Coordinates of C-alpha atoms and ligand atoms in Angstrom, one line a residue:
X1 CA 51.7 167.0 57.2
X2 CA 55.5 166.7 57.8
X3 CA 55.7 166.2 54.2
X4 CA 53.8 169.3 53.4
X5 CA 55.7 171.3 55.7
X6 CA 59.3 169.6 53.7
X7 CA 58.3 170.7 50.7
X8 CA 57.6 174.2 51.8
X9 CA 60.5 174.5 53.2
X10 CA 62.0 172.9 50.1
X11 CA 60.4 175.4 48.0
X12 CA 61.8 178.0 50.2
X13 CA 65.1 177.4 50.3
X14 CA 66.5 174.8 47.6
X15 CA 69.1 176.4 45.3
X16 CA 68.7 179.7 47.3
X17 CA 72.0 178.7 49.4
X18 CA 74.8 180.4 47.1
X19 CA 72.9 183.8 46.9
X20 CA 71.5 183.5 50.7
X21 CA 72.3 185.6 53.6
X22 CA 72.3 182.5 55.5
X23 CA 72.8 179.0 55.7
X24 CA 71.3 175.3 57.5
X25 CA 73.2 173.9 60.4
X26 CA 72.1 171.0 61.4
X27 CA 73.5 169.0 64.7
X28 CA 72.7 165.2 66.2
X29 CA 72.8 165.1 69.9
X30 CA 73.3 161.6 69.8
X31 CA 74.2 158.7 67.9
X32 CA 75.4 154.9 68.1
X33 CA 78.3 153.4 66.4
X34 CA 75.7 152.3 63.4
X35 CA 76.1 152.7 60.3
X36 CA 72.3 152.5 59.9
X37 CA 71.9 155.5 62.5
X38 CA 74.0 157.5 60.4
X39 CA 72.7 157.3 56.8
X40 CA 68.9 157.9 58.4
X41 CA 69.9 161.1 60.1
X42 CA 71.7 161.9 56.6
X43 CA 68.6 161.2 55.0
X44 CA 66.3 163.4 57.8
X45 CA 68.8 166.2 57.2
X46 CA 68.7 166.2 53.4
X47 CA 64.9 166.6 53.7
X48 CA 64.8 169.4 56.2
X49 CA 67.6 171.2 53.4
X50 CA 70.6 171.4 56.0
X51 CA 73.6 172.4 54.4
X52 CA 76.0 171.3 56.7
X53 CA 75.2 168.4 59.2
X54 CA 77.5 167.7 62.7
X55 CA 77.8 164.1 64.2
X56 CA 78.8 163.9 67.8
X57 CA 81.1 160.4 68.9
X58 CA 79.2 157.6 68.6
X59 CA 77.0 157.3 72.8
X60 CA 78.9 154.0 73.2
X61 CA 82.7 155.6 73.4
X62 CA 83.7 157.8 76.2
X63 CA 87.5 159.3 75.5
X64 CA 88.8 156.5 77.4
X65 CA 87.3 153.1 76.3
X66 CA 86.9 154.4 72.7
X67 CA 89.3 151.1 71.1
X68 CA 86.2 149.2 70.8
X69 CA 84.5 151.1 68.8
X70 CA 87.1 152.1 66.3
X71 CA 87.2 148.8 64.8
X72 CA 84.2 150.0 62.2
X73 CA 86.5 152.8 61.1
X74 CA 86.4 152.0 57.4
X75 CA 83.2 150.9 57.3
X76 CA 81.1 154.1 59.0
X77 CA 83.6 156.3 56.5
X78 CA 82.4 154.2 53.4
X79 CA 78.9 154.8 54.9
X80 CA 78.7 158.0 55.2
X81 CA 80.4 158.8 52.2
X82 CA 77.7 157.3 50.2
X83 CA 75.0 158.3 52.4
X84 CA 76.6 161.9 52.1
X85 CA 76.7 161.3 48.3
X86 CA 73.4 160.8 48.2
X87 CA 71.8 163.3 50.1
X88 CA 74.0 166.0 48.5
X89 CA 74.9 167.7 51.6
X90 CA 77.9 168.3 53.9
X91 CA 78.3 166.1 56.9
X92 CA 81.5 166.3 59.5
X93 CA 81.7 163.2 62.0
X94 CA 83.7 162.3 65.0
X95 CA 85.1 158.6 64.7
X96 CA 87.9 156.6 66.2
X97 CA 90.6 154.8 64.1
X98 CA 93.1 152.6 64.9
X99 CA 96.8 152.9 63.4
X100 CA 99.7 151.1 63.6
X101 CA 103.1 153.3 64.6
X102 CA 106.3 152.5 66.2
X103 CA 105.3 148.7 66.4
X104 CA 102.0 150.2 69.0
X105 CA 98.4 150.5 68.0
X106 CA 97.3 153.8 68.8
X107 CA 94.0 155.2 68.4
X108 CA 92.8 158.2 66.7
X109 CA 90.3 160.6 67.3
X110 CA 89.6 162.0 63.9
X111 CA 87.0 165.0 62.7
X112 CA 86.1 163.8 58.7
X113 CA 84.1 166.1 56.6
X114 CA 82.7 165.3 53.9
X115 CA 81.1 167.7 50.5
X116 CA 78.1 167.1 48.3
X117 CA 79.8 164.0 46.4
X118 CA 81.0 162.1 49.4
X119 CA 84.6 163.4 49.0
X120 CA 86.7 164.2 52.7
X121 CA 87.5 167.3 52.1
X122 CA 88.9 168.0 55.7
X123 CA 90.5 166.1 58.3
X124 CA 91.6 166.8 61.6
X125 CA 93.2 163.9 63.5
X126 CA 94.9 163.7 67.3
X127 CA 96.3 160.6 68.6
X128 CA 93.9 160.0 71.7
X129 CA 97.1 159.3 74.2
X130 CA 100.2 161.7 72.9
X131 CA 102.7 159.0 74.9
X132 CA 103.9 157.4 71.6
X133 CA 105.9 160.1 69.3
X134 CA 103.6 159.3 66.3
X135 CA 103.5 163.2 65.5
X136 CA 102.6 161.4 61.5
X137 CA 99.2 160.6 62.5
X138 CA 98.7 164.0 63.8
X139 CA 97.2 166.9 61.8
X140 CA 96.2 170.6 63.0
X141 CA 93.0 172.3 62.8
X142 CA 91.0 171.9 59.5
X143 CA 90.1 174.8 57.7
X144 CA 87.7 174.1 54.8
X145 CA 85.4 175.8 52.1
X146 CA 81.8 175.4 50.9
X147 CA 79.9 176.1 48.2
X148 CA 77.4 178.1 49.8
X149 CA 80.1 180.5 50.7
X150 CA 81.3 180.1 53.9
X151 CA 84.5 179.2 54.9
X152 CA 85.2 176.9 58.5
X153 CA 87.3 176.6 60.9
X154 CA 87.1 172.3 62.2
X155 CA 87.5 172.1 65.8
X156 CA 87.6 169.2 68.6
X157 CA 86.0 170.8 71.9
X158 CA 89.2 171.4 73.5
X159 CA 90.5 173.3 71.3
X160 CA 87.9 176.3 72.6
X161 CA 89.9 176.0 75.6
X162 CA 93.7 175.2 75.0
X163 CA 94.5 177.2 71.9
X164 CA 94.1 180.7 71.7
X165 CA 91.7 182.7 69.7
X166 CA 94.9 183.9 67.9
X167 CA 94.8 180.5 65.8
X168 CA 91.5 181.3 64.1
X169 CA 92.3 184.7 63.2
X170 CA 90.1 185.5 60.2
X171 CA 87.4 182.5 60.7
X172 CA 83.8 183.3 61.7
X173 CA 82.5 179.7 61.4
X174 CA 83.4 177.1 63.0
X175 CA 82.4 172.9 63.3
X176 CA 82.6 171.5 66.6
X177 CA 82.9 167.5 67.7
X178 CA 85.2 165.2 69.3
X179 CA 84.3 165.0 73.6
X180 CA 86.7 166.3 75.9
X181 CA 85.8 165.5 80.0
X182 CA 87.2 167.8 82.2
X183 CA 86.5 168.3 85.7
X184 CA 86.4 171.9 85.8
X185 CA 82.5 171.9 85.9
X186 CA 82.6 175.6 83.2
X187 CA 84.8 174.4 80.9
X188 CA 83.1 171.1 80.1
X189 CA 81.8 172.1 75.7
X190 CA 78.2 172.8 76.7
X191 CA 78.6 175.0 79.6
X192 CA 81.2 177.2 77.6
X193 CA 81.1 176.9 73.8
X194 CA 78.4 179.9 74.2
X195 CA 80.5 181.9 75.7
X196 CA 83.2 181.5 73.7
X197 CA 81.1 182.3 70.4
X198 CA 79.7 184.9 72.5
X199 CA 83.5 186.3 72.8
X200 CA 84.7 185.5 69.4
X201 CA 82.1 186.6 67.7
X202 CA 81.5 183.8 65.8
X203 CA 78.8 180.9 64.9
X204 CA 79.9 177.5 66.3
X205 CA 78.0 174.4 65.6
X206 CA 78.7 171.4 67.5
X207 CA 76.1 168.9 68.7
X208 CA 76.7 170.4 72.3
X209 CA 74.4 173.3 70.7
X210 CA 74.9 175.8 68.0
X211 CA 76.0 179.5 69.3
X212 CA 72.4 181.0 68.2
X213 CA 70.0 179.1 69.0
X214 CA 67.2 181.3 69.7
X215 CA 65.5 180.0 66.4
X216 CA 66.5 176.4 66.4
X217 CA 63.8 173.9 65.4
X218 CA 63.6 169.8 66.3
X219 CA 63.1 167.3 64.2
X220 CA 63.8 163.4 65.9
X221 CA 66.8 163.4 66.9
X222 CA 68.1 166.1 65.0
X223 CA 68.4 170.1 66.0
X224 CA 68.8 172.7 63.0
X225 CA 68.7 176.6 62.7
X226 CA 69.7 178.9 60.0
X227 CA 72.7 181.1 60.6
X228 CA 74.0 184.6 59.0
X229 CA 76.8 183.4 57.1
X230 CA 78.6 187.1 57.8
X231 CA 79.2 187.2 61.7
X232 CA 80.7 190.5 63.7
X233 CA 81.0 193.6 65.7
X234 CA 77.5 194.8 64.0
X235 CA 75.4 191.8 65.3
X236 CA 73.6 190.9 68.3
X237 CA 74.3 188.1 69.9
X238 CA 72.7 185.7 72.5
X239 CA 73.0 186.7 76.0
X240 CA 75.9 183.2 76.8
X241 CA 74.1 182.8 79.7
X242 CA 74.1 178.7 80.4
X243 CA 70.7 177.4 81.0
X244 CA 71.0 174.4 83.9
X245 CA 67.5 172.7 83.1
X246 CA 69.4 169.6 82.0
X247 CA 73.1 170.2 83.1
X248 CA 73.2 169.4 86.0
X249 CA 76.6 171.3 88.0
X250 CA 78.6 170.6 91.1
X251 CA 80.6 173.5 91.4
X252 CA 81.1 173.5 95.2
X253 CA 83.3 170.5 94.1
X254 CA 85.4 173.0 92.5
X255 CA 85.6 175.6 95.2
X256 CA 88.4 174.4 97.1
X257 CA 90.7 175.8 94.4
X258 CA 90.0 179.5 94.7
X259 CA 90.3 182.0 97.7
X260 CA 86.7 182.8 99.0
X261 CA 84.3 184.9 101.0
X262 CA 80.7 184.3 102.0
X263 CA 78.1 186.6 100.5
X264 CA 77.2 188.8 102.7
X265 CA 73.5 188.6 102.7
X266 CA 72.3 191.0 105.3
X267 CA 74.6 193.6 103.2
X268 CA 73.4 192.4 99.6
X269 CA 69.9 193.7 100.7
X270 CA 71.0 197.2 100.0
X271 CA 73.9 196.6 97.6
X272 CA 77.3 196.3 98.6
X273 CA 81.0 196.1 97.5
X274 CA 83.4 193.6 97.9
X275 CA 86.8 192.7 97.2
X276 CA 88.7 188.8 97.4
X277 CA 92.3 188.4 96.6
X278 CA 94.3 184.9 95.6
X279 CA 98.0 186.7 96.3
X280 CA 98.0 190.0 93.9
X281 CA 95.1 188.7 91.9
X282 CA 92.0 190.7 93.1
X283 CA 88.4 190.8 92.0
X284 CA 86.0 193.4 92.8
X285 CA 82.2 192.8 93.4
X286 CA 78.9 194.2 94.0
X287 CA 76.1 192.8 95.2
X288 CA 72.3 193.4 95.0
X289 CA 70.0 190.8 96.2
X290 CA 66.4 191.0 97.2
X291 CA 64.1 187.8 98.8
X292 CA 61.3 186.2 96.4
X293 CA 58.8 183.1 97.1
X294 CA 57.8 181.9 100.4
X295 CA 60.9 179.1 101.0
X296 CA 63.6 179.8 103.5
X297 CA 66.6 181.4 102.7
X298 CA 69.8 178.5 102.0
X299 CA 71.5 180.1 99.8
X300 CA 75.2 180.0 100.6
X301 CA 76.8 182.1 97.6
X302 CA 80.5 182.7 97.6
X303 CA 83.0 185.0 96.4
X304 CA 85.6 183.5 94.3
X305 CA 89.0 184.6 93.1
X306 CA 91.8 182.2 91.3
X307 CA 95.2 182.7 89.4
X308 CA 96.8 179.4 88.5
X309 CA 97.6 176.8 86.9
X310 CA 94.0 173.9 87.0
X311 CA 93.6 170.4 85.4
X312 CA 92.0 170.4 82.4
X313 CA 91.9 165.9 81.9
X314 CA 94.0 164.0 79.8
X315 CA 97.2 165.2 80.7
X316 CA 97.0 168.9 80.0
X317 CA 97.3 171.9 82.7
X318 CA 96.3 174.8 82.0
X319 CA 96.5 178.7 83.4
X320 CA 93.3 180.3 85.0
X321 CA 92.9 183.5 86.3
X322 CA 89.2 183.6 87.4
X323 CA 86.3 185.9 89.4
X324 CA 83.2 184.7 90.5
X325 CA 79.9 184.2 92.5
X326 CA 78.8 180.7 92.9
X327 CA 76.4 179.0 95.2
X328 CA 78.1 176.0 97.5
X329 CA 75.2 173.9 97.7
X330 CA 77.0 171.2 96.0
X331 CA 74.8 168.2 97.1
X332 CA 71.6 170.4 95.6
X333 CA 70.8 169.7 92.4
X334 CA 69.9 173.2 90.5
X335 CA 68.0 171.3 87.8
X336 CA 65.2 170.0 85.9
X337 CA 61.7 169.8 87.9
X338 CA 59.2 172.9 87.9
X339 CA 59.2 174.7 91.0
X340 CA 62.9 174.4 91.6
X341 CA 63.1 178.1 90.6
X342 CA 62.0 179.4 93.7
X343 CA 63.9 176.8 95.8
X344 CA 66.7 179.4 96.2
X345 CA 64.3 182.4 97.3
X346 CA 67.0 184.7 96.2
X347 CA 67.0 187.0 93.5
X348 CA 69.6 189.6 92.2
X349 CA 68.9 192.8 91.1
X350 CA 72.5 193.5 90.1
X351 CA 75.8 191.3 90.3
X352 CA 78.9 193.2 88.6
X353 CA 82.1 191.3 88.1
X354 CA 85.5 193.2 88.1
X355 CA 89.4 191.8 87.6
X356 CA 92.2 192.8 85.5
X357 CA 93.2 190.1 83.8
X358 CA 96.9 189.1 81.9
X359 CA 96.0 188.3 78.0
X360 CA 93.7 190.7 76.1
X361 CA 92.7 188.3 74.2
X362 CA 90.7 185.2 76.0
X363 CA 88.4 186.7 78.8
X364 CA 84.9 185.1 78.8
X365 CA 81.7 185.3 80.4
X366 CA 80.5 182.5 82.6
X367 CA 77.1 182.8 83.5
X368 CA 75.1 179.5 84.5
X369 CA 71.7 179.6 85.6
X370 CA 68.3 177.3 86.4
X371 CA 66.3 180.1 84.4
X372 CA 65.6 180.2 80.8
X373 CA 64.6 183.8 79.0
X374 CA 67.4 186.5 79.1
X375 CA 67.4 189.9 77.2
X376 CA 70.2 191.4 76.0
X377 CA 69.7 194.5 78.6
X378 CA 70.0 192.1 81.2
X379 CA 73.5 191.1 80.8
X380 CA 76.5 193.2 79.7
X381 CA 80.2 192.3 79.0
X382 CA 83.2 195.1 78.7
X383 CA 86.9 194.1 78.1
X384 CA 89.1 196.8 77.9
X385 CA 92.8 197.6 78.0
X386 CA 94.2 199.1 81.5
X387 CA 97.6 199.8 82.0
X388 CA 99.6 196.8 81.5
X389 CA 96.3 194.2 82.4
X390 CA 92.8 193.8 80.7
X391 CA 89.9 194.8 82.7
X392 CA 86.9 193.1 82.3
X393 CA 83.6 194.0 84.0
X394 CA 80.6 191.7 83.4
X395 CA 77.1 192.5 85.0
X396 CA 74.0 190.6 85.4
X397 CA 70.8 192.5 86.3
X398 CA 67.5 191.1 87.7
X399 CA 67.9 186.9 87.9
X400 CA 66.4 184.4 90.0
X401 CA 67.5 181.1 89.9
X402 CA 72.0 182.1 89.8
X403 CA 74.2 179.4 89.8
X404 CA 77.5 180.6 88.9
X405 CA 78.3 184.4 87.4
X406 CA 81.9 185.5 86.7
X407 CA 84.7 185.9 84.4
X408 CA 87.5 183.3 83.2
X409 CA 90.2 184.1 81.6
X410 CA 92.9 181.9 79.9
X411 CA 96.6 182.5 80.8
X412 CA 98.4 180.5 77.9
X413 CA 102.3 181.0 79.4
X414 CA 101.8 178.2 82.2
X415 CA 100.1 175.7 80.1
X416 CA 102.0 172.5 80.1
X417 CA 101.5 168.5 79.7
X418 CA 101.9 165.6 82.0
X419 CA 102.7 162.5 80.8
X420 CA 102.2 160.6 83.9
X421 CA 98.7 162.2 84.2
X422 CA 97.8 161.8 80.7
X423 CA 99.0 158.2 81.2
X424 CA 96.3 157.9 84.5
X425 CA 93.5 159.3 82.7
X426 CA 93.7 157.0 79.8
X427 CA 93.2 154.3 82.5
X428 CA 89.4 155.0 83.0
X429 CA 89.0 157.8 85.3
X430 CA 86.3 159.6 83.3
X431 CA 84.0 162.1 85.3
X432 CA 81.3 159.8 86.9
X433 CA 79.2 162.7 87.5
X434 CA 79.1 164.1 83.9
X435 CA 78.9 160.6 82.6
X436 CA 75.7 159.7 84.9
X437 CA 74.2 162.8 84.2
X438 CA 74.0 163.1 80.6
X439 CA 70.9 163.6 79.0
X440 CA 70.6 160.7 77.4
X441 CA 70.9 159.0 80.6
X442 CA 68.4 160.9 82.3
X443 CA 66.0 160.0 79.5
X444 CA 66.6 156.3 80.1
X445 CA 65.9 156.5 83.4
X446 CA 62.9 157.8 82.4
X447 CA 61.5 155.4 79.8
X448 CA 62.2 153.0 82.6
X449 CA 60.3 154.6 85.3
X450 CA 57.7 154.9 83.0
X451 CA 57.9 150.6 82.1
X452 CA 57.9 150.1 86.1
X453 CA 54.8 152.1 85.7
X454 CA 52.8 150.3 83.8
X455 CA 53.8 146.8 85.6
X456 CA 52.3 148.4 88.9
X457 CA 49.4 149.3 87.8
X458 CA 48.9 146.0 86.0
X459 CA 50.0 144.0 89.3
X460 CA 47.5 146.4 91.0
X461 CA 44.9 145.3 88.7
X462 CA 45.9 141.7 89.4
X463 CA 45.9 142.0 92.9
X464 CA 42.3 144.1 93.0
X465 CA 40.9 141.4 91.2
X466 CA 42.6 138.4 93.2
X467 CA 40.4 140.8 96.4
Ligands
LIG1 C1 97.4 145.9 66.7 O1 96.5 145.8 65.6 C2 96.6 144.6 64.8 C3 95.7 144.7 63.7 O2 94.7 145.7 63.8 C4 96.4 143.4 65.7 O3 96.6 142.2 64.9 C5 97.4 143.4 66.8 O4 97.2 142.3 67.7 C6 97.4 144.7 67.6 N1 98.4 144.7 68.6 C7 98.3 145.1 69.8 C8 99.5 145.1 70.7 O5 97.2 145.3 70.3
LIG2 C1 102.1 165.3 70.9 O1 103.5 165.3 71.2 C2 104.3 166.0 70.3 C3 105.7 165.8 70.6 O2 105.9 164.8 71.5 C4 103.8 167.4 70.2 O3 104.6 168.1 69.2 C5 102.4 167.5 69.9 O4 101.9 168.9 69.9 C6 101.6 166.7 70.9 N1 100.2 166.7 70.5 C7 99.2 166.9 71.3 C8 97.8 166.8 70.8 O5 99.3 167.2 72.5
LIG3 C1 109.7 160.2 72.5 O1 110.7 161.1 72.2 C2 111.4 161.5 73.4 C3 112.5 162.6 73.0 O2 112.6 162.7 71.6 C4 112.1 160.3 74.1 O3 112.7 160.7 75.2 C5 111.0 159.3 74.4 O4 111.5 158.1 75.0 C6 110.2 158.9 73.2 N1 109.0 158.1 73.6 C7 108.7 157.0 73.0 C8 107.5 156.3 73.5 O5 109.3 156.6 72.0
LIG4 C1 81.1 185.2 49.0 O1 81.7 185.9 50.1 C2 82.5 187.0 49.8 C3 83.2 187.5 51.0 O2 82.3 187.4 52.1 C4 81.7 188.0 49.0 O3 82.5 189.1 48.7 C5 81.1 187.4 47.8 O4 80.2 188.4 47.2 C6 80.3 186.2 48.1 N1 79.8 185.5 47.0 C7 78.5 185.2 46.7 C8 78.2 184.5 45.5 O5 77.6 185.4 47.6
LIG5 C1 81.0 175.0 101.2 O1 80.2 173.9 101.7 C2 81.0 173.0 102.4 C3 80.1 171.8 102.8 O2 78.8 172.3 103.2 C4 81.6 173.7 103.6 O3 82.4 172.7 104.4 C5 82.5 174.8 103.1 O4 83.1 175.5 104.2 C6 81.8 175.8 102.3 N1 82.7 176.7 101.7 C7 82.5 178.0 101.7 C8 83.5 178.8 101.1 O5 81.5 178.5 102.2
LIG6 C1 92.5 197.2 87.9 O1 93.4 198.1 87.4 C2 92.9 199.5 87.6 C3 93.9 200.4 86.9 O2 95.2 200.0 87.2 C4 92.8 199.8 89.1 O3 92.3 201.1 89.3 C5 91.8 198.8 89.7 O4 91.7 198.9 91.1 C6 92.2 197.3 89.4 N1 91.1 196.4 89.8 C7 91.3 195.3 90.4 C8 90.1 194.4 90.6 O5 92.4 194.8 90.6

């Protein structure tokens, strides 16, 4: 059957890809430092007809204890090159190499893509700790062609955040890998590459999710969609609104940092207005709420302003100006489970967003929420110039289930680098909490529940019988 449905799809598309409106992305949400892994999702992908296939870094190497894994450098590269060869498509990986430079080993966090003959075509490398001066080993952003006709832009996932949409002028496509932890819980990759997209107007495919996904299809391990190769003011595109089910999100963690206000919930019956000001910075709300289900009322949502300077990990702080609505339940998990949609028993019929921001250029949406389908008329975003400021309004209209709503906008002047931080994060202070909760994680737990299954019911079985 699965072969049936191949070589339709085969028949469909192969050859087509020049003269196509669109083309195959294909992502891998996971993958271990095997070389065995790698040329079978190769193969999968070249079966399916992907055009262009994303690796994430391999499961077993977090940003800090990545040395171990970078010893198979050449040999994953010689891998994949073959495999890539072979399967006669393009493939862009995440891996770690280790160089030698100013008598230190320093490790390398490289983005490699390689074209229909196996060839790297591209190459985007970043020493992993900037505390040696080996600017040699270091390249900028990859830009690189195809010959289905698109041209990319080659990312790592901080670069979404720290560099300013000014740098990609001109791109519309862009390739995504290489983790980045941060422990500001909305600019973590997955909850704001959609957003970004969403902003930029752009595809993005990255294995933490490709920008459009309303049509993407599984297939094992591997997630793949077809995308318009021309991208722009004329299309529609997905409402970034950040679906929890598997995320899960501690953002009372991060409310200490801005100046709030408790909803008013009596108030938010009938719709009201409110203003919440961190020094000159203010942001304007409204609220409309109305009860749903049967469960008591805990919601505690805030109001939320910032301006500032936040830690973004490894050594890097960065300028935030933000507005925003968030719940404070931060022990509450606003995840997975069925009838967790009710458990807030609050719904909005309207939440508007308003702040006048510094740069024009890098405002974004942030919406994050436990519920799944959203329309376009649901959600609307509006950046426009004011004076010497950017205002931005953002709106949500009829949602159960909110965990966060807002705006966040980048201020690129106070960015600036710590060594002595970047220096304690190399030192293994990854975020536990993102870590734990992974998916992948969550599925082990899982399979093992489901093992400790089976063992009771077979010591029952013993035991009834021992009666
Ligand atoms: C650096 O790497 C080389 C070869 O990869 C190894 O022999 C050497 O012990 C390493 N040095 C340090 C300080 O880790
Ligand atoms: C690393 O440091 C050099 C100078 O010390 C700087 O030019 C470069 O931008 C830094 N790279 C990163 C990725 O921070
Ligand atoms: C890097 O360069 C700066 C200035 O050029 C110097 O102060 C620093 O000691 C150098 N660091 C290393 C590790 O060589
Ligand atoms: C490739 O793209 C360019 C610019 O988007 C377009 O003008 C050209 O017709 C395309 N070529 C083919 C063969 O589709
Ligand atoms: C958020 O919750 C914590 C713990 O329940 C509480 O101490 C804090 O005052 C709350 N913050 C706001 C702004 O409501
Ligand atoms: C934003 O600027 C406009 C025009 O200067 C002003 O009318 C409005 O009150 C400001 N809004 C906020 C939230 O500061």
């Amino acid at each position: 059957m699965r072969l049936l449905i191949n070589v339709v799809i085969c028949f469909l598309c192969c050859n087509l890809s020049l003269a196509s409106d669109t083309y195959r992305a294909g992502v891998v949400s996971s993958i271990r430092s095997d070389p065995g892994r790698y040329v079978s999702y190769i193969k999968q992908a070249a079966k399916l007809n992907v055009d262009i296939l994303v690796f994430p870094p391999p499961d077993e190497s977090s940003f800090e204890t990545m040395t171990s894994v970078s010893d198979d450098y050449d040999e994953v590269v010689k891998t994949l090159s073959e495999a890539t060869k072979q399967a006669r498509l393009y493939v862009v990986a995440h891996l770690y190499e280790t160089v030698r430079c100013q008598n230190v080993n320093v490790t390398i966090r490289s983005n490699l893509v390689f074209d229909r003959e196996g060839s790297i075509i591209s190459e985007y490398r970043k020493p992993v700790n900037n505390i040696t001066n080996c600017t040699s080993v270091e390249t900028d952003f990859g830009v690189f062609k195809t010959d289905f006709n698109v041209t990319f832009g080659l990312l790592m996932e901080e670069d979404l955040v720290l560099r300013s949409p000014e740098a990609f002028k001109g791109l519309k496509n862009f390739v995504m890998t290489g983790t980045w932890t941060t422990e500001i819980p909305y600019l973590s990759a997955s909850k704001f590459s959609s957003s970004w997209a969403f902003v930029n107007k752009a595809n993005l495919v990255s294995p933490d999710g490709i920008s459009d996904d309303t049509h993407m299809l599984m297939s094992g391990g591997l997630k793949f969609t077809d995308l318009y190769k021309r991208v722009g003011e004329d299309m529609a595109f997905k409402v970034p609104v950040v679906h929890l089910r598997k995320q899960r999100i501690f953002l009372g963690k991060d409310l200490p940092h801005y100046v709030t206000k408790p909803m008013n919930l009596e108030a938010s019956r009938d719709g009201y207005e409110e203003t919440v000001c961190h020094d000159s910075f203010c942001c304007e709300f409204y609220i409309k709420t109305r009860f749903v289900g049967s469960k008591s009322i805990d919601a505690d949502y805030v109001l939320a302003a910032f301006r500032g300077t936040r830690y973004f990990g490894h050594g890097q702080h960065i300028g935030i100006e933000s507005c925003a609505v968030f719940t404070n339940s931060s022990q509450k998990c606003f995840c997975s489970t069925e009838n967790e949609n009710n458990a807030i028993g609050l719904a909005f019929d309207k939440v508007t967003v308003i702040g006048n921001f510094t740069n024009g250029n890098s405002n974004y949406p942030i919406a994050l929420s436990t519920g799944e389908q959203f329309e376009a008329k649901q959600f609307s975003f509006v950046s426009e110039f004011a004076g010497n400021t950017e205002q931005v309004v953002v709106e949500l209209k009829f949602i159960e289930s909110l965990t966060g709503f807002g705006i966040v906008s980048r201020d690129f002047s106070k960015d600036f680098v710590s060594v002595r931080d970047m220096e304690s994060s190399y030192k293994n202070n990854f975020d536990i909490y993102d870590y734990i909760f992974h998916e992948n994680v969550l599925e082990f737990f899982d399979y093992v529940w489901i093992r400790l299954r089976i063992l009771i019911f077979v010591v029952s079985i013993y035991i009834l019988e021992m009666i």
